CSV table of C-alpha atoms and ligand atoms in Angstrom, one decimal:
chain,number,residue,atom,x,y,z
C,46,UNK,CA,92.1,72.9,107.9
C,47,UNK,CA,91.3,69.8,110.5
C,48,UNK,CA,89.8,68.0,107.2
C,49,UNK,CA,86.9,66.3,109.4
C,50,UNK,CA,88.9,66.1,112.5
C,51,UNK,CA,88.2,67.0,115.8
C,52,UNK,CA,91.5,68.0,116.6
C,53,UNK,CA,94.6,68.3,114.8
C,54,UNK,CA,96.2,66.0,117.3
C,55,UNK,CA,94.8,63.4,115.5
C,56,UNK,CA,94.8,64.0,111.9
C,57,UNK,CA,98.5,64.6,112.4
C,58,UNK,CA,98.7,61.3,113.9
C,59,UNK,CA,96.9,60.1,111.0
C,60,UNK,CA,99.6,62.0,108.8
C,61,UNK,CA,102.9,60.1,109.8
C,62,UNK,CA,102.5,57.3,107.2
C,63,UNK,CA,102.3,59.9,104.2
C,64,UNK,CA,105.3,61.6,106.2
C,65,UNK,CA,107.8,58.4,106.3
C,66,UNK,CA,106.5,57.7,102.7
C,67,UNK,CA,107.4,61.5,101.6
C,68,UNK,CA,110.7,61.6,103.3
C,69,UNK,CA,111.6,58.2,101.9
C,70,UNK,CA,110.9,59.8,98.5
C,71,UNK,CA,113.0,63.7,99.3
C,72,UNK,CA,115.8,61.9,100.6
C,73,UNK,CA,116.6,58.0,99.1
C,74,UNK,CA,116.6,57.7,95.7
C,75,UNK,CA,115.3,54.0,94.1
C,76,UNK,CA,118.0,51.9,94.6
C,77,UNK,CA,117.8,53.0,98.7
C,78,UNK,CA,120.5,55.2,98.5
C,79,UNK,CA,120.7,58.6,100.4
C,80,UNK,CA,120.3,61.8,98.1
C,81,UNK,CA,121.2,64.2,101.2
C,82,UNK,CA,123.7,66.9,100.1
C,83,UNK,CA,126.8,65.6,99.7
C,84,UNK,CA,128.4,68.8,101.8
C,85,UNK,CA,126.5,68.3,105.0
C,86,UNK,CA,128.1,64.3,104.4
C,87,UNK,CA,131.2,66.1,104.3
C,88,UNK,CA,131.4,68.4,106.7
C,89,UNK,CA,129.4,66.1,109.6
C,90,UNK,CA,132.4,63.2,108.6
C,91,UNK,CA,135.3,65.4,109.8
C,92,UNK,CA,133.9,64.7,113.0
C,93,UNK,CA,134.8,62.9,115.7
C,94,UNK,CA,132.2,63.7,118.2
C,95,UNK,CA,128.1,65.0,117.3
C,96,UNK,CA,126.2,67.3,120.2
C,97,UNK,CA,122.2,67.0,119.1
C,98,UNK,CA,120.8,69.7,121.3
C,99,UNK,CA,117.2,70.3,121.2
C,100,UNK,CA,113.7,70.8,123.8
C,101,UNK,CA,110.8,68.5,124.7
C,102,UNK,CA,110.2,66.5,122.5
C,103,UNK,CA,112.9,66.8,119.9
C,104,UNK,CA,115.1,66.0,122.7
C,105,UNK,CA,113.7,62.6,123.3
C,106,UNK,CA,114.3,62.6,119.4
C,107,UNK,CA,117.7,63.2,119.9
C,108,UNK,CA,117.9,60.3,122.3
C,109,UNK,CA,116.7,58.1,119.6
C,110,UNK,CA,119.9,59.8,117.1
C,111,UNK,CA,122.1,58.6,119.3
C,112,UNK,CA,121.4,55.4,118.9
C,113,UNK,CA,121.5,56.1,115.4
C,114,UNK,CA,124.4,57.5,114.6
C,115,UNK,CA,126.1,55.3,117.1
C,116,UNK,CA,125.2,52.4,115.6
C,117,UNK,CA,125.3,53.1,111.5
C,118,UNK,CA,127.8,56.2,111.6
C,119,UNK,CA,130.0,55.0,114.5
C,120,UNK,CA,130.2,58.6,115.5
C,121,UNK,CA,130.4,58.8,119.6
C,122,UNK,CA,127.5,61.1,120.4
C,123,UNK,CA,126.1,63.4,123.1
C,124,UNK,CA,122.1,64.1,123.8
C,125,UNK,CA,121.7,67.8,125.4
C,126,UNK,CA,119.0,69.7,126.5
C,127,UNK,CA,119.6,73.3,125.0
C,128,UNK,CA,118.2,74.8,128.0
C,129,UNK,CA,121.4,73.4,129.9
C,130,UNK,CA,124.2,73.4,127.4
C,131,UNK,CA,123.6,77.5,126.7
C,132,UNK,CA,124.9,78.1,130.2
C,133,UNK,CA,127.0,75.2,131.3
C,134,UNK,CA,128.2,74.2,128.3
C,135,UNK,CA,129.3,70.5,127.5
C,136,UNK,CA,133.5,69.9,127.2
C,137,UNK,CA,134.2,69.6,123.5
C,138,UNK,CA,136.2,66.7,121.4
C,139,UNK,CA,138.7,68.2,118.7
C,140,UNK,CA,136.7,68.0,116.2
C,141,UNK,CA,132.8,68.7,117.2
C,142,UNK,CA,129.5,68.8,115.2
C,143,UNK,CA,126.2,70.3,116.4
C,144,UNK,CA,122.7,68.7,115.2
C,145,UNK,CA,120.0,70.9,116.4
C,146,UNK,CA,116.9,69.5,116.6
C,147,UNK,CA,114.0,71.7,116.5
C,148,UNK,CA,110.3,71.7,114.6
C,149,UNK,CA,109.9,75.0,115.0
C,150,UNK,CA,113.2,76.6,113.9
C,151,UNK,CA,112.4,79.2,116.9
C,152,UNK,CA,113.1,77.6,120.3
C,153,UNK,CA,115.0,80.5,122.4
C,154,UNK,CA,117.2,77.7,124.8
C,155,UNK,CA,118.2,76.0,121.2
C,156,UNK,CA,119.1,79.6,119.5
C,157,UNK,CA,121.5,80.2,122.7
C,158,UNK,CA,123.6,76.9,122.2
C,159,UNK,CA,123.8,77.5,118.3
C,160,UNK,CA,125.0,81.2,119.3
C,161,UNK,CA,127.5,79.4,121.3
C,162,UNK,CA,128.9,77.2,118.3
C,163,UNK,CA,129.0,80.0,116.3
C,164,UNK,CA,131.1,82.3,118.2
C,165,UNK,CA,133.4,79.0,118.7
C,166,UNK,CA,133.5,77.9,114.9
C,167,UNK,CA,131.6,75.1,115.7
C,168,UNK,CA,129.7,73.9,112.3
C,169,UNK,CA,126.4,72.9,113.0
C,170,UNK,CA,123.5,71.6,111.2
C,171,UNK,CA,119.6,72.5,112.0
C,172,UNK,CA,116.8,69.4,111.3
C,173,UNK,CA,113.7,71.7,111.1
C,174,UNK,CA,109.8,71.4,109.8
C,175,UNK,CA,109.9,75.1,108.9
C,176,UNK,CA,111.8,76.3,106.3
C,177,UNK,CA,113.6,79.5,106.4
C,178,UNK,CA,113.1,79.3,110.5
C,179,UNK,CA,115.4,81.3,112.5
C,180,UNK,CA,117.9,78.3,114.0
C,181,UNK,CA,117.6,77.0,110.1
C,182,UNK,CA,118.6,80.3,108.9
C,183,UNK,CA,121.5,80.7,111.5
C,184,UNK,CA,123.0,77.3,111.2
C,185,UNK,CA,125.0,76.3,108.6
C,186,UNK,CA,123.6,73.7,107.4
C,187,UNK,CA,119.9,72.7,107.4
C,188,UNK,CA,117.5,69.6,106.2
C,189,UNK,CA,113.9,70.1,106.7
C,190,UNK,CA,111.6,67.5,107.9
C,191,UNK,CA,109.0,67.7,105.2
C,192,UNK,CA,106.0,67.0,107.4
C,193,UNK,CA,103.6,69.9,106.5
C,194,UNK,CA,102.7,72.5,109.3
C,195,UNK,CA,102.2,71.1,113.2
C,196,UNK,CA,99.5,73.1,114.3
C,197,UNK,CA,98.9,70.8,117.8
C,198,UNK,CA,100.9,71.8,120.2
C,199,UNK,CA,101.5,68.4,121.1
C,200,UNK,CA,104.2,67.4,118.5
C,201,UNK,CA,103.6,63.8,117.2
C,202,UNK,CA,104.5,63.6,113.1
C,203,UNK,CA,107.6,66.3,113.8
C,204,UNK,CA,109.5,63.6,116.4
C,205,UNK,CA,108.3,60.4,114.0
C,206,UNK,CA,110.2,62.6,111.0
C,207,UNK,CA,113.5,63.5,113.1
C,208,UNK,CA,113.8,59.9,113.7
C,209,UNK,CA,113.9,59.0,110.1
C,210,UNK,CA,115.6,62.1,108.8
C,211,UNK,CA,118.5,61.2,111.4
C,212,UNK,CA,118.2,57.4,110.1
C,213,UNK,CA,118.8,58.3,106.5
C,214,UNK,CA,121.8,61.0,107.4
C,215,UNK,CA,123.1,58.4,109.7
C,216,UNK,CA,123.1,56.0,106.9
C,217,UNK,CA,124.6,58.5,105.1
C,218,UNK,CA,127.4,59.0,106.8
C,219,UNK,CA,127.8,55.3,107.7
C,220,UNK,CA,128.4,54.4,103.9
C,221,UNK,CA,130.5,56.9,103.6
C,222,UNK,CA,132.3,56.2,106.7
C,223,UNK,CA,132.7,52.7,105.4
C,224,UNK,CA,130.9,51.3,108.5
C,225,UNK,CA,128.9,47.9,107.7
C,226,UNK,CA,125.7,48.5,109.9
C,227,UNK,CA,125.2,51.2,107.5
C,228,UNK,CA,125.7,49.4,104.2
C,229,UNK,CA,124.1,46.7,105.4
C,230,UNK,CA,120.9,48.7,106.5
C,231,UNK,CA,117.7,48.6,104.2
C,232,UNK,CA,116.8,51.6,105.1
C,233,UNK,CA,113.6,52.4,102.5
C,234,UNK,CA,112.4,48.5,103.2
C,235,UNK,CA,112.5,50.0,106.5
C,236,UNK,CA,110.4,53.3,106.1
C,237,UNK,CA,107.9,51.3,104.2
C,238,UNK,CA,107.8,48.6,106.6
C,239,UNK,CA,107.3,51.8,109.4
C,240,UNK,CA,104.9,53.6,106.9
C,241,UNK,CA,102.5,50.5,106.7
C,242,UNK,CA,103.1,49.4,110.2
C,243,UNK,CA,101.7,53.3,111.2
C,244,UNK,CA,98.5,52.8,109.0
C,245,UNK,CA,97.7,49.4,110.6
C,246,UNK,CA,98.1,51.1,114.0
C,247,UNK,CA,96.4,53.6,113.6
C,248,UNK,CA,93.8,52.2,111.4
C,249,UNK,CA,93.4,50.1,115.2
C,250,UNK,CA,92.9,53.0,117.0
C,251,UNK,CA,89.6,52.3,119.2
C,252,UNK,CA,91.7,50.1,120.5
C,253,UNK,CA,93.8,52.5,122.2
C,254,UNK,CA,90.4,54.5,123.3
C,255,UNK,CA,89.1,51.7,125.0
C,256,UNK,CA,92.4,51.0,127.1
C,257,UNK,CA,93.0,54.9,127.8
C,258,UNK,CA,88.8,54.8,129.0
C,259,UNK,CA,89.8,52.0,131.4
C,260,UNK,CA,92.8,52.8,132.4
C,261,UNK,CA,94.2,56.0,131.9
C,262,UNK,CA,91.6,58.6,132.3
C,263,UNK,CA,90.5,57.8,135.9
C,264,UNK,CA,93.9,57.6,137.1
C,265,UNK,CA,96.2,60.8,139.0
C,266,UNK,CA,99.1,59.2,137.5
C,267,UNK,CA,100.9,56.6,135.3
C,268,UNK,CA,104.4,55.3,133.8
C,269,UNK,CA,106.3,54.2,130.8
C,270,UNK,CA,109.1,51.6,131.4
C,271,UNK,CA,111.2,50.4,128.8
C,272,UNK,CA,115.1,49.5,128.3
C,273,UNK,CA,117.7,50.9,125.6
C,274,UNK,CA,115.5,52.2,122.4
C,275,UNK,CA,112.5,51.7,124.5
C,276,UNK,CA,113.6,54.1,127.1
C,277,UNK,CA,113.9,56.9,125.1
C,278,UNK,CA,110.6,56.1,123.7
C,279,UNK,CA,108.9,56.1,127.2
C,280,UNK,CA,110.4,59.7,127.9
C,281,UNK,CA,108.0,60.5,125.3
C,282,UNK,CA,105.1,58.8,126.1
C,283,UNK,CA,104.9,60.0,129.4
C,284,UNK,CA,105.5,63.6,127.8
C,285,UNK,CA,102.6,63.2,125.5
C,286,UNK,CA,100.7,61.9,128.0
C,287,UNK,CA,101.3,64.7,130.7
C,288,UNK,CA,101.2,67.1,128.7
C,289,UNK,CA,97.9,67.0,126.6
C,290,UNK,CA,95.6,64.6,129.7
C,291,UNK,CA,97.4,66.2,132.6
C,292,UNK,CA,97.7,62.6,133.9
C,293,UNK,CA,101.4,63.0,135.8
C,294,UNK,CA,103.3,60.5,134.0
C,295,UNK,CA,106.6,59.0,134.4
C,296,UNK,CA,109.1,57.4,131.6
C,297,UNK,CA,111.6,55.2,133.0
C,298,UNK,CA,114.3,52.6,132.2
C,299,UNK,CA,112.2,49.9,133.1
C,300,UNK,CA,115.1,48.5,135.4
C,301,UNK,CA,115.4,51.9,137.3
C,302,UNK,CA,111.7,52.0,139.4
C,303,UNK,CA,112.7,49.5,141.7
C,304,UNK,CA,115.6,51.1,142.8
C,305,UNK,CA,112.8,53.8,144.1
C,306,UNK,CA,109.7,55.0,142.5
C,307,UNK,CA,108.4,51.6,142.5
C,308,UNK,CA,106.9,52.7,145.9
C,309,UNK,CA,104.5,54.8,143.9
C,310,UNK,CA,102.8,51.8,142.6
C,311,UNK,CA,99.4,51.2,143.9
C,312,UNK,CA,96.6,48.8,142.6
C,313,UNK,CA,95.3,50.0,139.6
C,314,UNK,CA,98.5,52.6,139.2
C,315,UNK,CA,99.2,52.5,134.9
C,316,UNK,CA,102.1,51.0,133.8
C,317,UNK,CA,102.8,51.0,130.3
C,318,UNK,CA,105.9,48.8,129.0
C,319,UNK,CA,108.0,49.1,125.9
C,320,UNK,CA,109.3,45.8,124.2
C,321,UNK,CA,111.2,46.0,121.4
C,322,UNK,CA,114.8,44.9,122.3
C,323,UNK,CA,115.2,41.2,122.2
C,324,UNK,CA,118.3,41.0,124.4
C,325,UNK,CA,116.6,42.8,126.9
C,326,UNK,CA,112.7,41.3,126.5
C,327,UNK,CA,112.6,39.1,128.8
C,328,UNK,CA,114.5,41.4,131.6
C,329,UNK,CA,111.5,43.9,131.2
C,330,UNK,CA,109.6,41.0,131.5
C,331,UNK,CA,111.2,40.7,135.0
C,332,UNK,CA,109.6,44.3,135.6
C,333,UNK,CA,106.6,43.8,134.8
C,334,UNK,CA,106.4,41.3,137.1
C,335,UNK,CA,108.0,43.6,140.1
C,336,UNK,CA,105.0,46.3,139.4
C,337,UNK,CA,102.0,43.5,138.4
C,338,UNK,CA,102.4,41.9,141.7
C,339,UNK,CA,102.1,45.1,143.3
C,340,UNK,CA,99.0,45.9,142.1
C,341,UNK,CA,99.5,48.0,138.6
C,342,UNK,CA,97.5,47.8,135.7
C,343,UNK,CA,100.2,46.9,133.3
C,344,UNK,CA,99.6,47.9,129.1
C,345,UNK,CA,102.2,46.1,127.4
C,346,UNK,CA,103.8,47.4,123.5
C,347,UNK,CA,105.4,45.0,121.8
C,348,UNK,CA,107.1,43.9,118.5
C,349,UNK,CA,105.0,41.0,117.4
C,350,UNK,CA,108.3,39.1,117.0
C,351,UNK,CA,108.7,39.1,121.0
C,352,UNK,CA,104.4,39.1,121.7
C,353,UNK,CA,102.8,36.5,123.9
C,354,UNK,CA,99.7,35.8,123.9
C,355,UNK,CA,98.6,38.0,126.4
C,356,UNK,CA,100.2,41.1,125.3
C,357,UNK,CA,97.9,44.5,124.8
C,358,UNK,CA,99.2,46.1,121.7
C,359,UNK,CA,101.4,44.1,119.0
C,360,UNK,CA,103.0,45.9,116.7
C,361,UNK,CA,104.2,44.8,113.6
C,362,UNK,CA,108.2,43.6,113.4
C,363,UNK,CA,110.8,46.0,112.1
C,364,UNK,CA,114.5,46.9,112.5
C,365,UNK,CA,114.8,47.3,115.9
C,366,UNK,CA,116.6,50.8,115.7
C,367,UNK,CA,113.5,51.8,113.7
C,368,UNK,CA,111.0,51.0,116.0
C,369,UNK,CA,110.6,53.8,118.2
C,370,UNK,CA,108.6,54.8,114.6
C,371,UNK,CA,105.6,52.4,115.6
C,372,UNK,CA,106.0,52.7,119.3
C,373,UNK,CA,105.5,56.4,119.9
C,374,UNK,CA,102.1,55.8,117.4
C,375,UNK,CA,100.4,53.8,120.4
C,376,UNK,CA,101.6,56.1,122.9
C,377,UNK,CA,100.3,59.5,121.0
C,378,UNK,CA,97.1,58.0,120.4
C,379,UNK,CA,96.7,56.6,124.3
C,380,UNK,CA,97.6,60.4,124.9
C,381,UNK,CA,95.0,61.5,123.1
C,382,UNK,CA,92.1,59.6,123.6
C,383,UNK,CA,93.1,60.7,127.3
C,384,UNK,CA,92.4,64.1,126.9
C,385,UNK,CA,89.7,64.0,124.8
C,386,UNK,CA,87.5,61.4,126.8
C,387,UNK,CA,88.6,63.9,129.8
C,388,UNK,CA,86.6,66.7,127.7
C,389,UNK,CA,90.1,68.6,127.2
C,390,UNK,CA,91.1,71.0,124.7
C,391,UNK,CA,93.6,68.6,123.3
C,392,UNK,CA,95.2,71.2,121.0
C,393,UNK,CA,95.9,73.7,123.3
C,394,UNK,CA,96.7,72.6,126.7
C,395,UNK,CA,97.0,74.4,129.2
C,396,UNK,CA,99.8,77.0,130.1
C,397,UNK,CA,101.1,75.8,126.7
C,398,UNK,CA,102.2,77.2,123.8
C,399,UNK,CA,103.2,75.7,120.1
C,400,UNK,CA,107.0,77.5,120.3
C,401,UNK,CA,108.9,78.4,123.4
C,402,UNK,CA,110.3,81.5,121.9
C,403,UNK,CA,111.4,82.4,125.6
C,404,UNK,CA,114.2,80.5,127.6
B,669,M6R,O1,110.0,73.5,118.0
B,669,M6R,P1,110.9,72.6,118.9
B,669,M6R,O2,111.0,71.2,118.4
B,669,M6R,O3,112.2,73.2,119.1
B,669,M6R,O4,110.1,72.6,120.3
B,669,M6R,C1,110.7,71.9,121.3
B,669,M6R,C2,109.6,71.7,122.4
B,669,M6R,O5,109.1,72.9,122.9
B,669,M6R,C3,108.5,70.8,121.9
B,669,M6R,O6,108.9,69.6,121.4
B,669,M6R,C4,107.5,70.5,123.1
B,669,M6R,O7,108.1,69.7,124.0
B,669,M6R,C5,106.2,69.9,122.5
B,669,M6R,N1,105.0,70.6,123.1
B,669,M6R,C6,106.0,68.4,122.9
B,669,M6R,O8,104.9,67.9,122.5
């Protein structure tokens, strides 16, 4: 049931804190230390090379993986869209591994690519809300994302769960990998600090109402700029924005517009910035500039840690690789405050439907 809400949108929104706590719980146990099946650990360290294929938003998960498993796993790895990779498919290392990411379990241009590794003897490994799910069933592995049932179609506590359930099997592999990111990595400090950092966000939310009212809902179109992390992060904004306010909206690395699209910028055009990356803060800071003095309206997000004092919405510090778990927050409720205040059925946009069960 919505339990009071207007729209599930928002109550699963509302939901991610009690997600990161409950996946902290499935899958570390008290000391911090991974509990996820010692086979999947095994079979995913024989690798030398992970595909994540995936749709939409679990894509722009994937992007955030990367980074992950990079970083604590030191395991080179490659971000597909599923759509693509079933008909042109990616050249392979020796020794590949598949992640698919997928809330559903039923996304047709996912179930073609895992068909793919299958009649290759490619293992593969399905991270999935719904258990028992067709690309669960078929893969050979699976770990579900414990975040009850998404009923919106715009997913919001399904991308905030693959991020961590990628974390903790990235730290998982990194300790057993030896790697020192990994063993260094607090990881359920981490998910508590995200956890809390969600509820204070979105225990702020008018905030992001009375920004979307000004900014957002009488404008055609907007954009998300941000640099490393914060780039895959404003993929997703300016999905969830799109998709649920029909605003056309942009994610870019923030360094990218003025090498074209930065002759879209009007007055009063949206830009909204990511800033979580100290070695790239003040660079983005550069861009702001290039759009501001162009006329945008510029929203900035940023870890308090690297906040001035005019900055829009600070969110509270945490591991850098872990922050795209506070930065989406801001973006999915600016998405949704969008559609709503535009009298929108933010549920069910149009043309739109929960799984894509066709390719
Ligand atoms: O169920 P899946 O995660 O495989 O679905 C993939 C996309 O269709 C999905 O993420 C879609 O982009 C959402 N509507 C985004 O909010």
């Amino acid at each position: 049931s919505k339990g009071g809400y207007e729209f599930y949108m928002l109550k699963e929104i509302d939901e991610q804190p009690a997600v990161m706590r409950r996946l902290s719980q499935d899958y570390l146990d008290e000391d911090g230390e991974p509990t996820v099946d010692p086979k999947i650990v095994n079979a995913i360290s024989k690798a030398d090379h992970l595909y994540i294929f995936a749709a939409g938003t679990s894509y722009h998960a994937g992007l955030v993986g990367k980074a992950l498993f990079e970083n604590f796993a030191n395991i080179p790895t490659e971000v597909g869209y599923a759509s693509e990779a079933g008909y042109h498919f990616p050249m392979m290392s020796k020794h590949p591994f598949f992640i698919f990411l997928t809330q559903s379990g039923e996304t047709a241009d996912s179930r073609v690519v895992l068909q793919q590794a299958i009649k290759r003897h490619i293992p593969s490994l399905t991270m999935t809300n719904v258990e028992g799910s067709t690309l669960s069933r078929e893969a050979d592995y699976t770990m579900l994302l414990n975040a009850g049932p998404e009923i919106a179609v715009a997913s919001t506590k399904a991308y905030t769960a693959q991020i961590a359930l990628q974390a903790i099997l990235a730290k998982a592999l990194g300790e057993k990998l030896n790697v020192k990111a990994a063993k260094d990595f607090q990881l359920k400090h981490e998910l508590a600090i995200a956890a809390e950092g969600m509820q204070q966000i979105v225990d702020g939310k008018e905030k992001m109402e009375k920004i979307s009212k000004k900014y957002l809902v009488p404008s055609r179109n907007a954009f998300y700029i941000g640099r490393g992390i914060d780039h895959a992060v404003a993929l997703e904004g300016a999905l969830k924005l799109k998709e649920v306010s029909y605003i056309q909206t942009e994610g870019f690395a923030a360094a990218e517009l003025k090498h074209g699209t930065i002759s879209l910028i009007e007055k009063g055009t949206p830009v909204i910035a990511l800033i979580n990356d100290p070695v790239t803060a003040d660079l983005t800071r550069g861009n702001i500039e290039e759009v501001a003095s162009r006329g945008a309206s510029v929203i900035t997000i940023v870890s308090k840690k690297l906040a001035n004092k005019n900055d829009d919405i600070v969110l509270p510090n945490i591991d850098y690789y872990l922050s795209p778990l506070l930065t989406v927050v801001p973006a999915q409720l600016l998405a949704y405050y969008a559609s709503k205040d535009k009298g929108l059925d933010v549920d069910k946009p149009r043309n739109l439907a929960k799984s894509v069960t066709v390719e």
